[in-house]
Short mmCIF file of C-alpha atoms and ligand atoms in Angstrom, two decimals:
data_model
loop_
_atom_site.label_atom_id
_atom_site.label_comp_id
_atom_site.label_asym_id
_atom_site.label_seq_id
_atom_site.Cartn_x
_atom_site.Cartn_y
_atom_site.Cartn_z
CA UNK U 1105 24.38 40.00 -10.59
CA UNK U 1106 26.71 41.21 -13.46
CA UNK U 1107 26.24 39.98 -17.15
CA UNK U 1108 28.71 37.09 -18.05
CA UNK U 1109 28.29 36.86 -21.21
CA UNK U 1110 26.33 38.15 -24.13
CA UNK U 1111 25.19 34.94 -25.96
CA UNK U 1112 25.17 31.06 -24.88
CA UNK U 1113 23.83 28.63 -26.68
CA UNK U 1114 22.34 25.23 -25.29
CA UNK U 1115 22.30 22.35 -27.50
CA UNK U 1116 19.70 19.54 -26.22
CA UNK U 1117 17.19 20.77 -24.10
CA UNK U 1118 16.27 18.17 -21.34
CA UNK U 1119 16.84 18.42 -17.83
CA UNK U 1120 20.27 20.42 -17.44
CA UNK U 1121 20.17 22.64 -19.98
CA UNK U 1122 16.31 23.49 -19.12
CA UNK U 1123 17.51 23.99 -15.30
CA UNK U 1124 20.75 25.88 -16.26
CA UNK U 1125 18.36 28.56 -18.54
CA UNK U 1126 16.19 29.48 -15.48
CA UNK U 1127 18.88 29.13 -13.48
CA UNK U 1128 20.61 32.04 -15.68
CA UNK U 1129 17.71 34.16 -16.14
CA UNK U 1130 17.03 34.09 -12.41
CA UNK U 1131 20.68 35.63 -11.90
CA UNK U 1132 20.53 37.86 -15.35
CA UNK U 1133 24.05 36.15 -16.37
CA UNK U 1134 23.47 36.27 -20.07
CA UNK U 1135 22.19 38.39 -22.69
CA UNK U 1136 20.78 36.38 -24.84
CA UNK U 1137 20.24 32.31 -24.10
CA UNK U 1138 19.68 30.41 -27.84
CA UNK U 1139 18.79 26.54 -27.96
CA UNK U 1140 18.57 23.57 -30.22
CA UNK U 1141 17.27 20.17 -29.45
CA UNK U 1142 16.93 17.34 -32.16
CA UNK U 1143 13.48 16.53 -32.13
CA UNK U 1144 10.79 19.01 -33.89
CA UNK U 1145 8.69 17.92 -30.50
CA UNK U 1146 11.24 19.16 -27.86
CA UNK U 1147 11.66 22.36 -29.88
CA UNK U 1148 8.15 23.17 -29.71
CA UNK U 1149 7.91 22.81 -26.24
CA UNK U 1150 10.46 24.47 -24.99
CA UNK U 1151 8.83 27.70 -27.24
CA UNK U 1152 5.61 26.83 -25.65
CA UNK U 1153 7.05 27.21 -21.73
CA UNK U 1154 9.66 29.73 -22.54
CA UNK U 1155 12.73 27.82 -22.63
CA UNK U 1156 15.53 29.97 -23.99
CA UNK U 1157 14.90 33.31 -25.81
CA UNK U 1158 15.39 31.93 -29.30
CA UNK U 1159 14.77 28.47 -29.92
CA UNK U 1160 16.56 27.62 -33.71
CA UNK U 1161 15.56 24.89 -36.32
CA UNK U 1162 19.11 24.17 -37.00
CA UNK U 1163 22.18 23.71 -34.62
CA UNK U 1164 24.52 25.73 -36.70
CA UNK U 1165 22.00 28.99 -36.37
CA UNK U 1166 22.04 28.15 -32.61
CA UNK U 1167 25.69 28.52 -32.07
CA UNK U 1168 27.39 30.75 -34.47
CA UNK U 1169 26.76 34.54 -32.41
CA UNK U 1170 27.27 32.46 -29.19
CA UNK U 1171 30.37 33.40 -26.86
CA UNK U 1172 29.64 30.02 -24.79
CA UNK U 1173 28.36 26.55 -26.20
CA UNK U 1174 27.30 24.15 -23.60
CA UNK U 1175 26.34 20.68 -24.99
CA UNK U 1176 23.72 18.89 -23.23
CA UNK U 1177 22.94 16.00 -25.01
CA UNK U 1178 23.66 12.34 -23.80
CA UNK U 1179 27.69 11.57 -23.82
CA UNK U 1180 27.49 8.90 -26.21
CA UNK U 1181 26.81 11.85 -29.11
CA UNK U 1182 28.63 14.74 -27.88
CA UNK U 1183 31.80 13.91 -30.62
CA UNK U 1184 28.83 13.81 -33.20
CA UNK U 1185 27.51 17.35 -32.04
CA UNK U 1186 31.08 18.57 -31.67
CA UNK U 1187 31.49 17.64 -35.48
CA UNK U 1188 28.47 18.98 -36.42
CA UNK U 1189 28.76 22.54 -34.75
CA UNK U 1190 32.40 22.96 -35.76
CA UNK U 1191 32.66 24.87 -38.64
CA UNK U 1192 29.80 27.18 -37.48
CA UNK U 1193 31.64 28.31 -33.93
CA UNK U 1194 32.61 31.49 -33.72
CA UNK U 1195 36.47 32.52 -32.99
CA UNK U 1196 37.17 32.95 -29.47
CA UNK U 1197 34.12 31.06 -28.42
CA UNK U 1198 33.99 28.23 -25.76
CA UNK U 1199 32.50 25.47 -26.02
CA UNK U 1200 31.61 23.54 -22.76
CA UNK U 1201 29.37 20.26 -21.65
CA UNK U 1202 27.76 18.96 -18.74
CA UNK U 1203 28.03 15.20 -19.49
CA UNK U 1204 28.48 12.65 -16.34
CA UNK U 1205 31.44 11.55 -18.23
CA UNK U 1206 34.78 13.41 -18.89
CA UNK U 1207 38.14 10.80 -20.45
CA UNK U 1208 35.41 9.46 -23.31
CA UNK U 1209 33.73 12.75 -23.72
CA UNK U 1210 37.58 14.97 -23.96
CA UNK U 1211 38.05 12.63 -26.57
CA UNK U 1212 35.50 12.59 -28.82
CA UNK U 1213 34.46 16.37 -28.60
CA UNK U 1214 38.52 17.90 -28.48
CA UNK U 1215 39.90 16.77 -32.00
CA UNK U 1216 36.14 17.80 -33.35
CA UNK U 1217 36.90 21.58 -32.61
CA UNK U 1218 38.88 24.19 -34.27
CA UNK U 1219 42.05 25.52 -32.89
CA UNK U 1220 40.53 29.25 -32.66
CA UNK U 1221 37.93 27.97 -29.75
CA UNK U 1222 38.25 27.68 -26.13
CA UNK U 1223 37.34 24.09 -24.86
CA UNK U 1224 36.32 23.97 -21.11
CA UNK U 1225 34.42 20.56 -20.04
CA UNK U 1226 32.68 20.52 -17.02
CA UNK U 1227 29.67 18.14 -15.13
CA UNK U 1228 26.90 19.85 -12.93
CA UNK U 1229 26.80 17.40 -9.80
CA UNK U 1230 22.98 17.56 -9.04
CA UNK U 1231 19.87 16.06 -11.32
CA UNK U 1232 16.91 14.29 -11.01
CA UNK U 1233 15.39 11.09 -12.39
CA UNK U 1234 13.32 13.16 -14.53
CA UNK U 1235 14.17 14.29 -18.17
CA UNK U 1236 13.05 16.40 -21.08
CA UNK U 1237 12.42 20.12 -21.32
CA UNK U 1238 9.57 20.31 -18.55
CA UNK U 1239 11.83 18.77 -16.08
CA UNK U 1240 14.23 21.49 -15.31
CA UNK U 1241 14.35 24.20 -12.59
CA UNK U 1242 16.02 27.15 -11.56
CA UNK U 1243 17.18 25.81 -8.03
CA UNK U 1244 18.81 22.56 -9.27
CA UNK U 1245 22.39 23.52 -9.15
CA UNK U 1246 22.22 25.69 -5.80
CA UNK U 1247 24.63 24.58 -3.12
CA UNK U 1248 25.38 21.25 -5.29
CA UNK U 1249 28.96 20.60 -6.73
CA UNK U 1250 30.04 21.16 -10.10
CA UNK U 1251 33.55 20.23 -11.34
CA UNK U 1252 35.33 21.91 -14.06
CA UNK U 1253 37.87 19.33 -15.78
CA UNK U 1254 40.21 21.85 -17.69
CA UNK U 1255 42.19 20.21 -20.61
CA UNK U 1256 45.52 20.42 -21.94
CA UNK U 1257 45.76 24.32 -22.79
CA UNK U 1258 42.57 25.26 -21.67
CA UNK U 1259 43.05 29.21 -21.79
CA UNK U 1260 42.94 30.52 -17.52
CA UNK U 1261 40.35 33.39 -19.01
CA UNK U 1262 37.59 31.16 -20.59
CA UNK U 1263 38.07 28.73 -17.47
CA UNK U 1264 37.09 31.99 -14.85
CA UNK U 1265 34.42 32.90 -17.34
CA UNK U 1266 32.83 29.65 -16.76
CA UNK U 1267 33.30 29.45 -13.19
CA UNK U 1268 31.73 32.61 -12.53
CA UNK U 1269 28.53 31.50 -14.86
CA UNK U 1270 28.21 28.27 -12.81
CA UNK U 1271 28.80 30.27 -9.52
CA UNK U 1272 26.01 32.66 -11.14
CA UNK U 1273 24.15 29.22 -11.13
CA UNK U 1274 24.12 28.98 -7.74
CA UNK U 1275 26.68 25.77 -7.77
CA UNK U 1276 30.05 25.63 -5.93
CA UNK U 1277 32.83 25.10 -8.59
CA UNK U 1278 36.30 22.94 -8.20
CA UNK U 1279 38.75 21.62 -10.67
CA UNK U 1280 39.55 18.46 -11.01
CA UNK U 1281 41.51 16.10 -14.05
CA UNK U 1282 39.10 13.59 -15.92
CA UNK U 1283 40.72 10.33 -14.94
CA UNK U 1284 40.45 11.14 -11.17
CA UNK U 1285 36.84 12.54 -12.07
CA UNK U 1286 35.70 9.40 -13.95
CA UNK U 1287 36.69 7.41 -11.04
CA UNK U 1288 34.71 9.61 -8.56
CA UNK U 1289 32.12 9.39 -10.38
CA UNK U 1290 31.91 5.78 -10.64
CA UNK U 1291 32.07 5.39 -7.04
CA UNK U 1292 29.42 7.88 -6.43
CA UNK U 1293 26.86 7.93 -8.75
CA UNK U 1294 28.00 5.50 -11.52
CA UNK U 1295 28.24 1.78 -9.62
CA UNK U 1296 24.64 2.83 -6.83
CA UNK U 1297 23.12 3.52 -10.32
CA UNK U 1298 24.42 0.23 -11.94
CA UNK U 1299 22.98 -1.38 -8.05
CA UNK U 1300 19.71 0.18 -7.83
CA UNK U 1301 18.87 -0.80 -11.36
CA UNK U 1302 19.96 -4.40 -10.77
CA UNK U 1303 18.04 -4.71 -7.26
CA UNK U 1304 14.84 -3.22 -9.02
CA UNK U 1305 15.23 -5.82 -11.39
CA UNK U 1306 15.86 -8.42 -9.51
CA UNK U 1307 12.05 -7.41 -7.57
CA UNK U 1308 10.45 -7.77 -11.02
CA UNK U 1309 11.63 -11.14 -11.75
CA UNK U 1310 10.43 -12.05 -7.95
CA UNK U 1311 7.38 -10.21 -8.62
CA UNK U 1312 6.23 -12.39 -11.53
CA UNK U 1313 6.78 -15.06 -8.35
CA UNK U 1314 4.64 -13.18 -5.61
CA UNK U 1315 2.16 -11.53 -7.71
CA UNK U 1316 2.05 -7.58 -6.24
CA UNK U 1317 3.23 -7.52 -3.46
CA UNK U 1318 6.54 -5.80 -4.02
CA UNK U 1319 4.69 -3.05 -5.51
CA UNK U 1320 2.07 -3.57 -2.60
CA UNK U 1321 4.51 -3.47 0.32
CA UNK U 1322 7.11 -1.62 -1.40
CA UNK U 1323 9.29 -0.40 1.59
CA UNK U 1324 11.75 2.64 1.77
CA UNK U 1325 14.97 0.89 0.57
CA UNK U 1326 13.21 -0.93 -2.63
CA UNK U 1327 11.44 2.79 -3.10
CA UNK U 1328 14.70 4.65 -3.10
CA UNK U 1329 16.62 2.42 -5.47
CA UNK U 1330 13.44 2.36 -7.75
CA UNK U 1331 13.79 6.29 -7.95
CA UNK U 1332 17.21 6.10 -9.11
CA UNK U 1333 16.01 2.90 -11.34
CA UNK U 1334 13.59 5.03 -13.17
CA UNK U 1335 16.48 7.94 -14.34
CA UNK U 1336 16.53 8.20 -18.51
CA UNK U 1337 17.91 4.80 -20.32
CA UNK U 1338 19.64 6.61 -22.94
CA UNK U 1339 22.04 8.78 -20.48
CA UNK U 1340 23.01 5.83 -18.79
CA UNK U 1341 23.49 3.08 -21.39
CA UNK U 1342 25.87 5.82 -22.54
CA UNK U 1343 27.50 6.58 -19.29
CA UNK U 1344 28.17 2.99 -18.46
CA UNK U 1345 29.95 2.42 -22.37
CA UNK U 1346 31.83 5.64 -22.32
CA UNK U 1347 33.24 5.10 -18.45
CA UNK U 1348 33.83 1.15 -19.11
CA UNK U 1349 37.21 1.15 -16.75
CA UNK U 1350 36.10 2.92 -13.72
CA UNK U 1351 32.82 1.23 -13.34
CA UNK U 1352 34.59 -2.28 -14.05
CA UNK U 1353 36.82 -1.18 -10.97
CA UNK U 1354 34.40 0.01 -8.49
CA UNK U 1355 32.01 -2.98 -9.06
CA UNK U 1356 34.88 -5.54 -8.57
CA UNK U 1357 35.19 -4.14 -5.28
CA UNK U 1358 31.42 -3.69 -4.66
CA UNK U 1359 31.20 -7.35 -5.36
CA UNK U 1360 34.25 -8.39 -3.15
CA UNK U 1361 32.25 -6.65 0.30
CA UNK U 1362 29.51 -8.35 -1.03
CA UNK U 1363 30.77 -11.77 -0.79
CA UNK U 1364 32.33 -10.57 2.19
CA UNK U 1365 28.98 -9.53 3.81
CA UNK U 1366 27.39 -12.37 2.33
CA UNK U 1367 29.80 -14.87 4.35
CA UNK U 1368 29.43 -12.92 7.28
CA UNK U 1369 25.63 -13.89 7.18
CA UNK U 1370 25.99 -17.09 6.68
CA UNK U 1371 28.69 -17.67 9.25
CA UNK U 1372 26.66 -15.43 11.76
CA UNK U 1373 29.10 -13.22 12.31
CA UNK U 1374 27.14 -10.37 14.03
CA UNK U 1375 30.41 -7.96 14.85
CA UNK U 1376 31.84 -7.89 11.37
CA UNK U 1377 28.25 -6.71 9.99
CA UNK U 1378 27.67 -4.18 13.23
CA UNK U 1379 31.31 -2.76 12.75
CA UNK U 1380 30.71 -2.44 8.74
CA UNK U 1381 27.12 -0.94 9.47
CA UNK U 1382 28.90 1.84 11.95
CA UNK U 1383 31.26 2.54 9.53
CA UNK U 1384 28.56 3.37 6.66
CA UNK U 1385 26.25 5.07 9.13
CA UNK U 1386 29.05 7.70 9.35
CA UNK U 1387 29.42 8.47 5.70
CA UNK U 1388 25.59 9.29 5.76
CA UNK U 1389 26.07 12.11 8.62
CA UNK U 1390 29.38 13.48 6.91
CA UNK U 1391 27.09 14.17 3.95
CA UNK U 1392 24.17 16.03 5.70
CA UNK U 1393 27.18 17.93 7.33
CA UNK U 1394 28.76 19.00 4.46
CA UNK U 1395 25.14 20.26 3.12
CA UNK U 1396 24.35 18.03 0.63
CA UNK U 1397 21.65 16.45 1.74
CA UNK U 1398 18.57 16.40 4.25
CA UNK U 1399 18.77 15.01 8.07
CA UNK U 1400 15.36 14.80 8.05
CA UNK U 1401 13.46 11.28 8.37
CA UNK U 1402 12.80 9.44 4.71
CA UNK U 1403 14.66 12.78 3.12
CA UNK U 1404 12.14 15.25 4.62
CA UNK U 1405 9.15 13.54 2.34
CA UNK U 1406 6.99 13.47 5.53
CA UNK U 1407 5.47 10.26 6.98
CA UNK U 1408 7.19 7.72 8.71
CA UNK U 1409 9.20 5.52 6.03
CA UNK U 1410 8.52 2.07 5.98
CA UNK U 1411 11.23 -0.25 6.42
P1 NAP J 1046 17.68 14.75 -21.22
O1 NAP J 1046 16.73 15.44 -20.30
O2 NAP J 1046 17.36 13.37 -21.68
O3 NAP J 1046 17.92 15.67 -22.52
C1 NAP J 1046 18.80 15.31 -23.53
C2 NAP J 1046 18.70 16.30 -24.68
O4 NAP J 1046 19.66 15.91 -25.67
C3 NAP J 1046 17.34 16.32 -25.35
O5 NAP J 1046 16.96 17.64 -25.64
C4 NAP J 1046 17.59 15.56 -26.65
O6 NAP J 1046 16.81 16.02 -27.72
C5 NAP J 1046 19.04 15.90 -26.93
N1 NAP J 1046 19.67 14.90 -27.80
C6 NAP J 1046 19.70 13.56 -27.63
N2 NAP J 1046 20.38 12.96 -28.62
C7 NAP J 1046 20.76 13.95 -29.45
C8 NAP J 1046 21.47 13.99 -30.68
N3 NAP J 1046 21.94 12.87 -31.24
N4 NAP J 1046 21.70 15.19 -31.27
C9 NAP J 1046 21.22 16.31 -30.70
N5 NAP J 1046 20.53 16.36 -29.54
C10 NAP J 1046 20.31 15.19 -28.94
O7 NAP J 1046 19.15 14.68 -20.63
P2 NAP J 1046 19.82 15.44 -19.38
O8 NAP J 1046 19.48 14.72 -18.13
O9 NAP J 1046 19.62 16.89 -19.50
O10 NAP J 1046 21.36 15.07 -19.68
C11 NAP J 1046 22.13 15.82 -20.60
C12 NAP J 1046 23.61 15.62 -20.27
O11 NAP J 1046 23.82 16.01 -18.92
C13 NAP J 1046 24.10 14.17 -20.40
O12 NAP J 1046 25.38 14.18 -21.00
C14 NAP J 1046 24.22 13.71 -18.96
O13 NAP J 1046 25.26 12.76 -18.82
C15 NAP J 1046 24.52 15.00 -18.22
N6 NAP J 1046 24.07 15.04 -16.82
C16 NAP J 1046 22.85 14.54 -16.46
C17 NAP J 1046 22.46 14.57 -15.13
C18 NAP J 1046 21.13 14.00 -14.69
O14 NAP J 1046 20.94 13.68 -13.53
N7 NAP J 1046 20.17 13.86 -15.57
C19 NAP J 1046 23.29 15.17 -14.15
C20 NAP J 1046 24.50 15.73 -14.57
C21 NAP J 1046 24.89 15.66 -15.91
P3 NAP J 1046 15.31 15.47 -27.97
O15 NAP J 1046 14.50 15.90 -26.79
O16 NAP J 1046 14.93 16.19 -29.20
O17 NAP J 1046 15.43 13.99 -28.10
#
């Protein structure tokens, strides 16, 4: 694999930016990888495993030789980081982001930046529940989506650059504008987040009712939304305040097929849930046959999964 570019810079260091630095060393797309994370604590452990060939005290030294900045901090700061990197950039340079979030984040992070840099947002489509600097890995992004969401006059060049370092990555790469993207998102990763933390919440309050036993007999579904449930606080408070609209849409309709599910139980109205059931079941196979996920039982974990 060909160099891409000759410096990047990561700012925050938790799970993206620590998978997207092995991810670019395993491919030997960069030169020279600097990073920056807020905390004296995160700093020293990414220096202790390795993470990024020069680890800075300061932000500024972190991005002013860098031909790419990628911020990977939460979306409810990037405009504060945008600020705060500004006068340091270099000319030419692009700055990019990975946040789940693109209307809020184009508009806190574009009137931050000088005319003389490239701005080039993009979102990774792929994580985990886990976070911080140990969490990241080289094979997160491989065969998983992520969407570039150019902006008014985002220069064609700096846009290919970028594509070819997430390629490099190991990700498939589409365009797409932020209010369509913000809307996706909301439908498919935004609102089941929004659900599984509400269900898992829900089981605690019952819990305090029945003692253990939801831990005890915990069953498949409850343990799948309780995976999601247990993804960072912080990213998600700000994810659900920065994309306010879309979410407010989706779950309107979420709770409309509720109710409509809901009366369908109570009237006992067996073919309206077996149709709606059918219907779902087929969303689940077009996934595994587009590749993004596993047809094996319980998602290949082994075991039979209780139901
Ligand atoms: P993470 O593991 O929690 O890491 C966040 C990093 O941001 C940490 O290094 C943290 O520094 C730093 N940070 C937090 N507040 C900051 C501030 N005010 N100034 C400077 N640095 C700050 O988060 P992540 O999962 O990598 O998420 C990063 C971005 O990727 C978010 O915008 C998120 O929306 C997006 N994203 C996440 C996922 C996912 O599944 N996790 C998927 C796609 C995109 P300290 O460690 O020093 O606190």
């Amino acid at each position: 694999m060909t160099q891409i570019y000759d410096r990047v810079a990561l700012v925050g260091l938790g799970l993206i930016a620590s998978s997207m630095f092995w991810a670019i060393k395993r491919g030997g797309l960069v030169g020279e990888v600097s990073g920056y994370a807020r905390s004296p604590e995160t700093r020293r452990k990414a220096r202790e495993i390795g993470l990024c060939d020069r680890v800075c005290e300061t932000v500024t030294e972190a991005v002013k030789d860098a031909d790419l900045v990628i911020l990977c901090v939460p979306v409810g700061v990037m405009g504060a980081v945008a600020a705060e990197i500004a006068p340091a950039l270099k000319a030419g340079a692009t700055v990019s982001d990975v946040g789940s979030v693109k209307a809020d984040v184009i508009a806190q992070v574009g009137h931050e930046l000088p005319s003389n840099v490239h701005f080039v947002p993009a979102h990774p489509l792929a994580g985990t529940e886990h976070s911080g600097p140990e969490s990241g890995f080289a094979e997160l992004f491989d065969n998983r989506w992520t969407l570039i969401v150019p902006v008014e006059g985002s220069d064609p060049a700096a846009i290919s650059k970028l594509r070819q370092l997430w390629e490099g990555m190991g990700a498939n790469v589409d365009e797409m504008d932020a209010e369509h993207h913000d809307l996706v998102l909301a439908v498919t990763s935004h609102a089941p987040h929004l659900i599984a933390y509400t269900m898992v919440g829900v089981a605690d309050d019952l819990r305090r009712v029945t003692d253990s036993e939801v831990i005890k007999y915990s069953a498949a579904g409850f343990r799948d939304f309780t995976r999601i449930a247990a993804s960072d606080p912080t990213m998600w408070r700000d994810v659900f305040l920065s994309n306010k609209d879309a979410t407010l849409e989706i779950l309107g309709r979420f709770t409309e097929e509720l109710f409509a599910l809901q009366k369908a139980i109570r009237d006992g109205d067996g073919d309206h849930l077996h149709s709606y059931f059918t219907r779902t079941r087929a969303i689940r196979r077009g996934i595994i046959e587009a590749g993004q996920d596993t047809a094996a039982a319980n998602f290949g974990r082994g075991g039979a999964a209780p139901k």
